[in-house]
PDB file of C-alpha atoms in Angstrom:
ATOM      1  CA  UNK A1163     100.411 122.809  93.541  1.00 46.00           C
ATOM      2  CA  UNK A1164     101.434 122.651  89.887  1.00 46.00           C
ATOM      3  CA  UNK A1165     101.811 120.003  87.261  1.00 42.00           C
ATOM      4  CA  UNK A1166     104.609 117.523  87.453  1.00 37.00           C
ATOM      5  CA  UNK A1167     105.919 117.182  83.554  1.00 38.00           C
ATOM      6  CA  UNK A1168     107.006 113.294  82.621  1.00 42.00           C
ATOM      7  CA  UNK A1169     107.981 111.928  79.061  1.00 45.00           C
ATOM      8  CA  UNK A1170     108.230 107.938  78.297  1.00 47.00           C
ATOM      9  CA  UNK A1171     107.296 106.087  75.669  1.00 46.00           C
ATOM     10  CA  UNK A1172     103.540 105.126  74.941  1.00 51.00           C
ATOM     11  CA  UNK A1173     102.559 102.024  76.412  1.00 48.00           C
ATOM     12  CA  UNK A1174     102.952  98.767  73.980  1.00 48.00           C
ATOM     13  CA  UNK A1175      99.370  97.922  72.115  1.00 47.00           C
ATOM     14  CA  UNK A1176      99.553  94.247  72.847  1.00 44.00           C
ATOM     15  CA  UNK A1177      97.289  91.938  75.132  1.00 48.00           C
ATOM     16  CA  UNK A1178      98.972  90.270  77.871  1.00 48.00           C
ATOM     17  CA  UNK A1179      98.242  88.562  81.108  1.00 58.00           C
ATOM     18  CA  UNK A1180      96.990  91.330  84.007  1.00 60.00           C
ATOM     19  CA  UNK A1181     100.302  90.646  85.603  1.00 63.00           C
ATOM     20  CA  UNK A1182     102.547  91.537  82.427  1.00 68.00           C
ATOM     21  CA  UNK A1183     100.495  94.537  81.815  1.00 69.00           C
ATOM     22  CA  UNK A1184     101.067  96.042  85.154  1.00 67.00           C
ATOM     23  CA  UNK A1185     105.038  95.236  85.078  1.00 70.00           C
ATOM     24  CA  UNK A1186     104.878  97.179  81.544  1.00 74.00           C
ATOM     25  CA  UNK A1187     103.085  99.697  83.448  1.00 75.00           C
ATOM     26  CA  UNK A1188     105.239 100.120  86.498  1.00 71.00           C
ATOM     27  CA  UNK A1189     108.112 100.325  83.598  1.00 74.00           C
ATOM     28  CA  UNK A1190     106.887 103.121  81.383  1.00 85.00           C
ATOM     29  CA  UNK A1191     104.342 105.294  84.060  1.00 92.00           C
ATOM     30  CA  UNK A1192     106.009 108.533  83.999  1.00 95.00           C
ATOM     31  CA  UNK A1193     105.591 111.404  86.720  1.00 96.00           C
ATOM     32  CA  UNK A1194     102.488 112.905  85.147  1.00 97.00           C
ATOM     33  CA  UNK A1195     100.492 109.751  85.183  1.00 97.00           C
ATOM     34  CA  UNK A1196     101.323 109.642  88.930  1.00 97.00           C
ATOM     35  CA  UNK A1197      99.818 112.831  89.393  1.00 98.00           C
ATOM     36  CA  UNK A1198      96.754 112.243  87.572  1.00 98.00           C
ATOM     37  CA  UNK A1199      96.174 109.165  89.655  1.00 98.00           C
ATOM     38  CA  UNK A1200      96.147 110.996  92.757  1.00 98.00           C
ATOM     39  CA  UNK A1201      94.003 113.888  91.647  1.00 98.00           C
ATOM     40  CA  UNK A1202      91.447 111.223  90.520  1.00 98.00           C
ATOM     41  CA  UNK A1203      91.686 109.080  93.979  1.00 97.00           C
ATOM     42  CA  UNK A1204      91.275 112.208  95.870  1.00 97.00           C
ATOM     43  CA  UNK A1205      88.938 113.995  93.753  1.00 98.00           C
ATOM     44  CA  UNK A1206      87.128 111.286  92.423  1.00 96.00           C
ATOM     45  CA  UNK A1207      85.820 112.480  88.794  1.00 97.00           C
ATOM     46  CA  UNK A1208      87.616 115.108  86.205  1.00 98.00           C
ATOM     47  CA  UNK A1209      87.452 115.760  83.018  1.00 98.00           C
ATOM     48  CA  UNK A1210      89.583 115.807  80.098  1.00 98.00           C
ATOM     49  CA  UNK A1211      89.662 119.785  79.772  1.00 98.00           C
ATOM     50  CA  UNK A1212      90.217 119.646  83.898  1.00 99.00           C
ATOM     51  CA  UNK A1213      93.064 116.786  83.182  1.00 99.00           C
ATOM     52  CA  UNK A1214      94.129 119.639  80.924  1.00 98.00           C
ATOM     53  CA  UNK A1215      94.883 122.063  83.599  1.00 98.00           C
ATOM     54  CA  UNK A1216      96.760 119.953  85.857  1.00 98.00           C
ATOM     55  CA  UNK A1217      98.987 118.073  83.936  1.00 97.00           C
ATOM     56  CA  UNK A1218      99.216 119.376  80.093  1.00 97.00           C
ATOM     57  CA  UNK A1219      99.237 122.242  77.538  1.00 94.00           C
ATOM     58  CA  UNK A1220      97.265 121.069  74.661  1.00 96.00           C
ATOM     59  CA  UNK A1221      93.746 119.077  74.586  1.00 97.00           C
ATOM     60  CA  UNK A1222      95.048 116.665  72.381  1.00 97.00           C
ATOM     61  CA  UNK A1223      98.228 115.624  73.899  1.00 98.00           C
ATOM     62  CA  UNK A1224      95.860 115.118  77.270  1.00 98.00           C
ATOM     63  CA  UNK A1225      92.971 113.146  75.259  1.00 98.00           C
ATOM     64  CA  UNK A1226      95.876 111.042  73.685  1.00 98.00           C
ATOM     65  CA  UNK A1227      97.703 110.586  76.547  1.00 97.00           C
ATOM     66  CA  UNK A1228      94.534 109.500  78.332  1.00 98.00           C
ATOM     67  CA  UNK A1229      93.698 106.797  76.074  1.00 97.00           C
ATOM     68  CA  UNK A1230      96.551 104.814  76.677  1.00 95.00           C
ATOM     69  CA  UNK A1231      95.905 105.333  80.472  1.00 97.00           C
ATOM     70  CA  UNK A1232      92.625 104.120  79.774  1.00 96.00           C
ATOM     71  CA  UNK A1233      93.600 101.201  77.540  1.00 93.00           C
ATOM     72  CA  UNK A1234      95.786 100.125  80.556  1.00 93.00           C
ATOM     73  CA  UNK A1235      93.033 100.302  83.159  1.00 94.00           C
ATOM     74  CA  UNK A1236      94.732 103.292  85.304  1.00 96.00           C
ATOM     75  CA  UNK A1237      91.613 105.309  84.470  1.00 97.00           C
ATOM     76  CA  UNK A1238      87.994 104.564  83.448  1.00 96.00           C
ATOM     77  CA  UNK A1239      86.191 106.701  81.445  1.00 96.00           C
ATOM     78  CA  UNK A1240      82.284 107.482  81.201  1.00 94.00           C
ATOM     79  CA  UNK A1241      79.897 110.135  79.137  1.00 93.00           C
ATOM     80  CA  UNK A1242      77.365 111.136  81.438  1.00 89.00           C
ATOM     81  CA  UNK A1243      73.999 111.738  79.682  1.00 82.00           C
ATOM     82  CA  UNK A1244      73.384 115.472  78.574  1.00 76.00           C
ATOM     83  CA  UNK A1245      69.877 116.746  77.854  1.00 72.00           C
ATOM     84  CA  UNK A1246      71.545 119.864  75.788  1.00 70.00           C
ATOM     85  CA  UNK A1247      74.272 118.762  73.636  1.00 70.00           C
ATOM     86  CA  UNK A1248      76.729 116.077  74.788  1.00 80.00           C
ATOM     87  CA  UNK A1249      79.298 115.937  77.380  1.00 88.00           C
ATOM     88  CA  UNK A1250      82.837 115.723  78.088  1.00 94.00           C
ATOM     89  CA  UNK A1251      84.400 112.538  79.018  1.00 96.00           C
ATOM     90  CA  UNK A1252      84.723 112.070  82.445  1.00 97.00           C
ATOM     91  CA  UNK A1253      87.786 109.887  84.284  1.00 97.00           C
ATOM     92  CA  UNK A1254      87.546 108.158  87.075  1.00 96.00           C
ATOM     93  CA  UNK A1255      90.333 106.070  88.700  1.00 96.00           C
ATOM     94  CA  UNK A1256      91.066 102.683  87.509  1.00 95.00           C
ATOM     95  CA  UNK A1257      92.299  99.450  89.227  1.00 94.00           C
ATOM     96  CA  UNK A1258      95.752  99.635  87.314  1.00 94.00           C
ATOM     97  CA  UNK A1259      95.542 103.576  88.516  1.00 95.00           C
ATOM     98  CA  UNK A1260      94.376 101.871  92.371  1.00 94.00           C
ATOM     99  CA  UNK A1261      97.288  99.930  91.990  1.00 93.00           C
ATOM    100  CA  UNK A1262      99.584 103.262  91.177  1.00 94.00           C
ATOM    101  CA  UNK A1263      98.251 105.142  94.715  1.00 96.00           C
ATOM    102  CA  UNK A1264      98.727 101.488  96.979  1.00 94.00           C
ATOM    103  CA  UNK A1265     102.208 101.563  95.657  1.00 92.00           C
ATOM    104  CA  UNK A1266     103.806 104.802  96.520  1.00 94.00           C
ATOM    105  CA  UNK A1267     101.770 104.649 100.105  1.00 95.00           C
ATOM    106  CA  UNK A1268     103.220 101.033 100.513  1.00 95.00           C
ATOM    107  CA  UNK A1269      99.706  99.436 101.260  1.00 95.00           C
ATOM    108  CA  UNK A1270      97.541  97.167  99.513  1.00 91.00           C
ATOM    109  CA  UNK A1271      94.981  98.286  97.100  1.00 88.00           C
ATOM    110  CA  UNK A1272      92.449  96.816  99.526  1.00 87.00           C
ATOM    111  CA  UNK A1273      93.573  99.111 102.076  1.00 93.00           C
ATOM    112  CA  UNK A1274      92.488 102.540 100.321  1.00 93.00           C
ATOM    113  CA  UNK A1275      89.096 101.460 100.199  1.00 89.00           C
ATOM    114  CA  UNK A1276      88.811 102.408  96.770  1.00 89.00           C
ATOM    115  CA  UNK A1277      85.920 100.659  95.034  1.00 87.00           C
ATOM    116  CA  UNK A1278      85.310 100.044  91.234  1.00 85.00           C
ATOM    117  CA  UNK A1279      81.355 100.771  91.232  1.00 84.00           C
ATOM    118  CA  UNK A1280      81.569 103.190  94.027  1.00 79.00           C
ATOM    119  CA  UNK A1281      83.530 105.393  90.966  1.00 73.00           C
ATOM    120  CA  UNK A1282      81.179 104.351  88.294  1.00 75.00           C
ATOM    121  CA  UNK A1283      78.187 105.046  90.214  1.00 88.00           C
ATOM    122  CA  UNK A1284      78.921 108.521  89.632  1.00 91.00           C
ATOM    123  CA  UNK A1285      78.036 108.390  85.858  1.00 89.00           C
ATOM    124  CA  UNK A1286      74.201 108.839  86.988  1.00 89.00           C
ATOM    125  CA  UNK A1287      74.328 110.618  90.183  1.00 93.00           C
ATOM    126  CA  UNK A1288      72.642 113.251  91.142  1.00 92.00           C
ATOM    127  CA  UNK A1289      76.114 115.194  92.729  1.00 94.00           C
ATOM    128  CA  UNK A1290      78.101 114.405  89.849  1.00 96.00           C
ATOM    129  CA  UNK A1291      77.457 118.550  87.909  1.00 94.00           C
ATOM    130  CA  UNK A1292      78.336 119.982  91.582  1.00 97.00           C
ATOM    131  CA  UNK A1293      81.419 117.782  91.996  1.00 98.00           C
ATOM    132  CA  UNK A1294      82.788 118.408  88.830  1.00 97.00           C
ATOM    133  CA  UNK A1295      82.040 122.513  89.353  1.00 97.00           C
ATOM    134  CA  UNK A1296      83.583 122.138  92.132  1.00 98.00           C
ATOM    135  CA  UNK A1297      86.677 120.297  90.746  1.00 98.00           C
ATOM    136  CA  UNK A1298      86.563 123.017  87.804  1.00 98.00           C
ATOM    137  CA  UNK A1299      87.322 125.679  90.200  1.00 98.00           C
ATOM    138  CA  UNK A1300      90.801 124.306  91.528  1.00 98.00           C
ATOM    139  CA  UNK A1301      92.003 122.712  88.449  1.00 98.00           C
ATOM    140  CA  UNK A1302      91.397 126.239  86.574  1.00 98.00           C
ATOM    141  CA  UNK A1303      92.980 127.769  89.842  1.00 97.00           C
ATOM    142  CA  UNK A1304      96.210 125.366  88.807  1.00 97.00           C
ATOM    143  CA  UNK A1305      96.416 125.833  85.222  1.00 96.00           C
ATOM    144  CA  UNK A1306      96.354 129.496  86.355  1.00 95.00           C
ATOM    145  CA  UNK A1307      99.637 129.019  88.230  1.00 94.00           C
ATOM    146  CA  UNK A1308     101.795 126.702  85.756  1.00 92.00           C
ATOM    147  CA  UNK A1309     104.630 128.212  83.733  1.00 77.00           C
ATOM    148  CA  UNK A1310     106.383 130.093  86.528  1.00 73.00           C
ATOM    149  CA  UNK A1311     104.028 132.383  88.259  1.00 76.00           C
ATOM    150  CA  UNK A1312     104.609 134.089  91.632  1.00 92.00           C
ATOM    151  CA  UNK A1313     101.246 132.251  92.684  1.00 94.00           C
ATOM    152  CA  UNK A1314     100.139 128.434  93.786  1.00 96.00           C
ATOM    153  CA  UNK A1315      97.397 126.380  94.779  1.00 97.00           C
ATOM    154  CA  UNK A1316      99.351 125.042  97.577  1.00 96.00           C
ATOM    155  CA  UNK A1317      96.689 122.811  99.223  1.00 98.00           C
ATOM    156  CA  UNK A1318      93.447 121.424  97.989  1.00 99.00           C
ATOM    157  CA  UNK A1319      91.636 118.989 100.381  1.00 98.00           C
ATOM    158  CA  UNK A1320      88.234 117.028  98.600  1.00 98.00           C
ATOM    159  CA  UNK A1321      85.027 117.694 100.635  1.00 98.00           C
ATOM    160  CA  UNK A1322      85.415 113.812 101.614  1.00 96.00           C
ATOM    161  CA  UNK A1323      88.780 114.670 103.657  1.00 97.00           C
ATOM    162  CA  UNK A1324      87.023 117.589 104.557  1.00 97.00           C
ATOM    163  CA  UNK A1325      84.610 115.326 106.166  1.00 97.00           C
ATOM    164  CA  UNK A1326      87.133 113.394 108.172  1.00 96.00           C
ATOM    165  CA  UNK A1327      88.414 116.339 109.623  1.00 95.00           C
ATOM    166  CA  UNK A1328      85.456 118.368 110.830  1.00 95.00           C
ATOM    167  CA  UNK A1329      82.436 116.642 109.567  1.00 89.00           C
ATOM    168  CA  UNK A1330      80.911 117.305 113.434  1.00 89.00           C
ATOM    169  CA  UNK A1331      80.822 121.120 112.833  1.00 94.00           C
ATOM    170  CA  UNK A1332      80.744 121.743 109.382  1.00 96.00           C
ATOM    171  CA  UNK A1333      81.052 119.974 105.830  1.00 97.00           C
ATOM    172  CA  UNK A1334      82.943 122.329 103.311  1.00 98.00           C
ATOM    173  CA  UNK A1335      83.219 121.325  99.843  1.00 98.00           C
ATOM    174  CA  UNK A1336      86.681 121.993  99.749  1.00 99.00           C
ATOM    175  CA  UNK A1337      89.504 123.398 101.644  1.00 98.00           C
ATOM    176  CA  UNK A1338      92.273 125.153 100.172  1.00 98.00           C
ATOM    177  CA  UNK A1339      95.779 127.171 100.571  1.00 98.00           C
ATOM    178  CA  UNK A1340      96.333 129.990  97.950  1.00 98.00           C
ATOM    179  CA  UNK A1341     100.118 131.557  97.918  1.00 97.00           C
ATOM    180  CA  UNK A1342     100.833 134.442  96.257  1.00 96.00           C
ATOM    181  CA  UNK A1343     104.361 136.783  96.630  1.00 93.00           C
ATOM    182  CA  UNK A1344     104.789 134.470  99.970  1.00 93.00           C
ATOM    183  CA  UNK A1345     101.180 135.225 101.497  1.00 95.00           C
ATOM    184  CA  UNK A1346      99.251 132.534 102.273  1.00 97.00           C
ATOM    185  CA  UNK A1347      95.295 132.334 102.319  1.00 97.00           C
ATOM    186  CA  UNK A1348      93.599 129.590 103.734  1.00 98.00           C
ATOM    187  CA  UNK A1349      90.223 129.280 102.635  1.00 98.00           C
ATOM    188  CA  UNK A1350      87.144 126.816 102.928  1.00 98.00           C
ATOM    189  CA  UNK A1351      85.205 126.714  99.727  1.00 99.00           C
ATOM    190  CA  UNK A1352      81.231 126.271  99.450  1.00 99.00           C
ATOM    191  CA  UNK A1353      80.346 125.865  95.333  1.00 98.00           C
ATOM    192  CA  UNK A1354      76.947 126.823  94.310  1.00 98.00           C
ATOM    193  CA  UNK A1355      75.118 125.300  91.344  1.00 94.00           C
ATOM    194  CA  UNK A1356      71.858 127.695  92.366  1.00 94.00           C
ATOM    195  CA  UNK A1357      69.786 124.680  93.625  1.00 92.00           C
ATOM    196  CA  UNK A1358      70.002 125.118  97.225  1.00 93.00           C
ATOM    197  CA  UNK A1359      67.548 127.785  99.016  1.00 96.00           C
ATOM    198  CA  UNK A1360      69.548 130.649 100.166  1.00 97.00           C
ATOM    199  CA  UNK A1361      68.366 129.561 103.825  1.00 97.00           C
ATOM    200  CA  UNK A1362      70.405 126.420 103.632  1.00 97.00           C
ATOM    201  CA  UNK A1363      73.803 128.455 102.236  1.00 97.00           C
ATOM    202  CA  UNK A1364      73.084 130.631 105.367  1.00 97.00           C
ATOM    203  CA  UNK A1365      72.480 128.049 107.911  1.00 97.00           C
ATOM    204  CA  UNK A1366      76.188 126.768 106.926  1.00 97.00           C
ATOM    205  CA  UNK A1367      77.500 130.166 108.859  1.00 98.00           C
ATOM    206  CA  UNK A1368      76.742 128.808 112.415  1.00 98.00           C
ATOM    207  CA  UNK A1369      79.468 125.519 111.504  1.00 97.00           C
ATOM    208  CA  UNK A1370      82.194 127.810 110.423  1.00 98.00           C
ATOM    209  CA  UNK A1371      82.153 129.677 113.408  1.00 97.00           C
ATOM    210  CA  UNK A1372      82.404 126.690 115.392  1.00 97.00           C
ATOM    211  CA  UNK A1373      85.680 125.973 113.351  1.00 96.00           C
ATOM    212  CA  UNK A1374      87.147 128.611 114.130  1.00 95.00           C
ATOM    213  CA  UNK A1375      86.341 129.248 117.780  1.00 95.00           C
ATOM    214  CA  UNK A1376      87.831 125.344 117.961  1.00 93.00           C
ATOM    215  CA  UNK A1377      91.167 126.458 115.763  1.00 92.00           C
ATOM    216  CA  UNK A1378      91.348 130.018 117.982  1.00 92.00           C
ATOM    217  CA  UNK A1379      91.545 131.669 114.338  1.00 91.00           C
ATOM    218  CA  UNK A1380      89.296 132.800 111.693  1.00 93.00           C
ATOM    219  CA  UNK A1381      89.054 131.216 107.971  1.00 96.00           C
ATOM    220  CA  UNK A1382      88.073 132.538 104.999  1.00 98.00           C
ATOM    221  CA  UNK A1383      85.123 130.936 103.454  1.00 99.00           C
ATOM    222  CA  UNK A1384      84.720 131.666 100.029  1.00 99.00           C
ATOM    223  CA  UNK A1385      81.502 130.843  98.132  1.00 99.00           C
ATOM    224  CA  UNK A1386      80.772 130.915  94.140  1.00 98.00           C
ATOM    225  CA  UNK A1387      77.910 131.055  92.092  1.00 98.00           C
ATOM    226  CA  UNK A1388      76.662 130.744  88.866  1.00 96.00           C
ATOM    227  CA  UNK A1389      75.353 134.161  88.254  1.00 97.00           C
ATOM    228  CA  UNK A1390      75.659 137.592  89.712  1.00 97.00           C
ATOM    229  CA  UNK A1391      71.852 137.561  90.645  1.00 98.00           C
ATOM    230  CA  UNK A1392      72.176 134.692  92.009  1.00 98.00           C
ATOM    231  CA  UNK A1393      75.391 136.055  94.107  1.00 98.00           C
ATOM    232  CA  UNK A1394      73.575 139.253  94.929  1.00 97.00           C
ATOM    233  CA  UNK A1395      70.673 137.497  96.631  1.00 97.00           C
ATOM    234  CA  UNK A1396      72.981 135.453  98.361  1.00 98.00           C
ATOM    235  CA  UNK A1397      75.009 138.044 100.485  1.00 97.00           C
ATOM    236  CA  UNK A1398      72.128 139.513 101.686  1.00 96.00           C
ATOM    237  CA  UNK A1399      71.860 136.542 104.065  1.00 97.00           C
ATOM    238  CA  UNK A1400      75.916 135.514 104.298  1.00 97.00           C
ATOM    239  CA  UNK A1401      76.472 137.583 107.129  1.00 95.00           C
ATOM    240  CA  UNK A1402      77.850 135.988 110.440  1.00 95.00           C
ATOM    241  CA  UNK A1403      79.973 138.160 113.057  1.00 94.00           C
ATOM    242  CA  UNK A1404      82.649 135.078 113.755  1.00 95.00           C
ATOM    243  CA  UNK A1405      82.675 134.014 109.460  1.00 97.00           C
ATOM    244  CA  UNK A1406      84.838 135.626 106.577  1.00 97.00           C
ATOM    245  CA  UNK A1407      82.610 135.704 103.846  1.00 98.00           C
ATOM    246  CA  UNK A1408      83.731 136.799 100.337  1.00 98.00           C
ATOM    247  CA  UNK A1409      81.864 135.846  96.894  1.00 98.00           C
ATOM    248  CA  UNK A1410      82.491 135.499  93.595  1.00 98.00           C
ATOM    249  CA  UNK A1411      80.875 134.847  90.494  1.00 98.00           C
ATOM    250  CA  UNK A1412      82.903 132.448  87.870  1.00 97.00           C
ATOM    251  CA  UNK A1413      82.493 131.103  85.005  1.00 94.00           C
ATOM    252  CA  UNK A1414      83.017 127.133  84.046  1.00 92.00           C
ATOM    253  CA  UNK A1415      86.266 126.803  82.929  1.00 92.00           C
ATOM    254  CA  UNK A1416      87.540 130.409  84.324  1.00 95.00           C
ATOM    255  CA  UNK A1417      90.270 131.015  86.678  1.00 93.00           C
ATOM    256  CA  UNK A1418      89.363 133.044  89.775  1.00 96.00           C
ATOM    257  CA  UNK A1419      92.742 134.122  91.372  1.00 96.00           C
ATOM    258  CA  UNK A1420      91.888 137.721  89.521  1.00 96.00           C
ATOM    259  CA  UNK A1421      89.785 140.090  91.028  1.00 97.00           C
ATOM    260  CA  UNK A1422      86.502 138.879  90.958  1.00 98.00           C
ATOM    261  CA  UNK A1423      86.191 138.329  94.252  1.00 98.00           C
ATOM    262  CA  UNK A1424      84.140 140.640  96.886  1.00 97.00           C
ATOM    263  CA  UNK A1425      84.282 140.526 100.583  1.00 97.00           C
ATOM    264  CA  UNK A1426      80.497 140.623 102.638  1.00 95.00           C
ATOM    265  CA  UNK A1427      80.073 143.582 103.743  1.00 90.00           C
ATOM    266  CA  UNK A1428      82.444 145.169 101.344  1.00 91.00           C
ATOM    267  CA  UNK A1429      81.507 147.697  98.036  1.00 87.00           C
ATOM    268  CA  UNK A1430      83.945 148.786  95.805  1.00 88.00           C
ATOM    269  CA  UNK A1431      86.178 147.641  93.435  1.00 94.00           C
ATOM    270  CA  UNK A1432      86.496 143.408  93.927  1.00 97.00           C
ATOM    271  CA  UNK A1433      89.631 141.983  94.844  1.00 97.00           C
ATOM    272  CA  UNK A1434      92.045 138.925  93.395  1.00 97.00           C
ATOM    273  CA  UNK A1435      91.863 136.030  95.629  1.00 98.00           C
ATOM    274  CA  UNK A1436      95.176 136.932  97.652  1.00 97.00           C
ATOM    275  CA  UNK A1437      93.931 140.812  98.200  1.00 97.00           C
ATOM    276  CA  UNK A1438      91.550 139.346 100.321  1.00 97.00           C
ATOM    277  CA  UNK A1439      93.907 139.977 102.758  1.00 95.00           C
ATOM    278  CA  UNK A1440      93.418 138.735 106.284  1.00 94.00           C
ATOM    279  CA  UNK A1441      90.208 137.602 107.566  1.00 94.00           C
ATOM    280  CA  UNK A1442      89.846 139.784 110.612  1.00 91.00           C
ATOM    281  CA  UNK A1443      89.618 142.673 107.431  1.00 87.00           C
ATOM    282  CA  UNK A1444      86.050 140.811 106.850  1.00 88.00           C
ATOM    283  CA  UNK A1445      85.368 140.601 110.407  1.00 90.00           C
ATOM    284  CA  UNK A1446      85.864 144.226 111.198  1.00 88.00           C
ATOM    285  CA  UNK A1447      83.642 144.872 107.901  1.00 84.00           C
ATOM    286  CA  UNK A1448      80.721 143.016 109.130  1.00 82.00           C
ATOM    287  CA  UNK A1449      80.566 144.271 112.527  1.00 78.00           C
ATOM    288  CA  UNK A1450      80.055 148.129 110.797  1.00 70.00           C
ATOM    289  CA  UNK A1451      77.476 146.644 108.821  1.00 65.00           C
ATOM    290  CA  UNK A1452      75.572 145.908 112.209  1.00 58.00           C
ATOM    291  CA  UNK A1453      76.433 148.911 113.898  1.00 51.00           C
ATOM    292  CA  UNK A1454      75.554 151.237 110.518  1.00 51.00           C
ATOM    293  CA  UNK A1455      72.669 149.072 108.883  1.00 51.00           C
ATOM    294  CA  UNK A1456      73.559 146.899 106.067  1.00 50.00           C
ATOM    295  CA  UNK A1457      75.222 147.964 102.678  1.00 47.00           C
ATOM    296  CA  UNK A1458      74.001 146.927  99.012  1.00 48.00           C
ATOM    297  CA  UNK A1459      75.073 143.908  97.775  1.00 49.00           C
TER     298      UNK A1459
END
């Protein structure tokens, strides 16, 4: 998944009916704009550093670039309230931007069921940190993979399609295909913000292996965390004889296709995200671990 460049001229700074504006828009939305409306209608909420790594090369070409989106109504923005310094802007889809999406699908903008306050609600809720983590992770993952590299983010499904597809068994926040030199890694994604007791992380173990008794294959699932203690702790109890499991701390903003990553069960040296290698490698990992008493984290 990379990037789609676009050019055009800047939208005209001149009031006009709603009707006028969105023929101007239809006329001057270039390729990039496109893109960002989809990221935001599937992902809900980014930023303008996460806007960044998707779709630009420089901060201020994205912020400038984002305020004539924004004067047009094909994004919303909001500054969520920060009891440490202040925060990023955050984007949200607008109606123009609703308008963008029914368009190319050939449906009306009723039909996405895309609602205006549903977005804005997430200016003061609760999930709004761990959805934008989350988001942080793949849009660092892309900007990792622009400018010709022999890697991709070749899928990345929100936890809400996620939902649609399995919600019965299990509720990822994220699924995901990483390619690298032609070999493909599926993986689900769990994101950690160190607020959930490591008993509920574990419990999610039993809904993956439903998954994949019901797809006849194993899939990675890949969890991060904010801190290596908080990783540590964590592996103790991620152990499941029918899950991959591999960890990783990362850092806001940080890329994690390098080798950061470490499978359960595993010591050594950690891994990039494509030397993972097959999951029945984890598999085969954790059943020594029963059979010889578990490793050190």
């Amino acid at each position: 998944m990379s990037a789609v460049s676009g050019g055009g001229s800047e939208f005209p700074s001149v009031r006009s009916s709603r009707d006028d504006r969105l023929y101007e828009l239809a006329g001057r939305i270039t390729e990039r704009d496109r893109l960002i409306c989809r990221l935001l209608f599937d992902h809900r909420v980014l930023t303008t550093s996460q806007v960044a790594d998707v779709a630009f090369h420089s901060l201020r070409k994205t912020q400038e670039r984002l305020s004539v989106l924004l004067a047009f109504g094909v994004v919303d923005r909001f500054r969520p309230r920060s009891w440490s310094g202040s925060s990023p802007n955050h984007f949200t889809l607008g109606p123009a931007g609703a308008q963008v999406i029914a368009a190319e699908r050939g449906v009306q903008p009723s039909d996405l069921g895309w609602r205006r306050e549903v977005r804005t609600a997430l200016a003061t809720s609760r999930h709004l940190s761990h959805l934008v983590g989350c988001n942080g992770f793949f849009t660092a993952l892309i900007r990792a993979s622009r400018g010709g590299a022999d890697f991709a983010l070749d899928e990345w499904w929100s936890a809400a399609r996620c939902a649609d597809a399995w919600s019965v068994v299990v509720r990822p926040d994220a699924y995901a295909v990483w390619v690298e030199n032609g070999f493909r890694l599926p993986f689900c994604f769990e994101y950690d913000n160190g607020t959930e007791p490591l008993a509920r992380l574990e419990a999610k173990l039993p809904g993956y292996a439903k998954l994949a008794r019901a797809a006849k294959h194993p899939t990675w699932v890949l969890f991060c965390f904010p801190s290596a203690a908080r990783e540590a702790h964590a592996r103790r109890v991620l152990i499941h004889p029918e899950v991959p499991v591999a960890t990783a701390t990362v850092a806001p903003g940080s890329s994690a296709e390098g080798p950061v990553w470490q499978t359960v069960g595993e010591g050594g040296p950690r891994r990039r995200l494509a030397g993972l290698g097959h999951p029945d490698r984890a598999l085969s990992l954790v059943a020594k671990t029963k059979t010889q008493g578990p490793r050190p984290p």
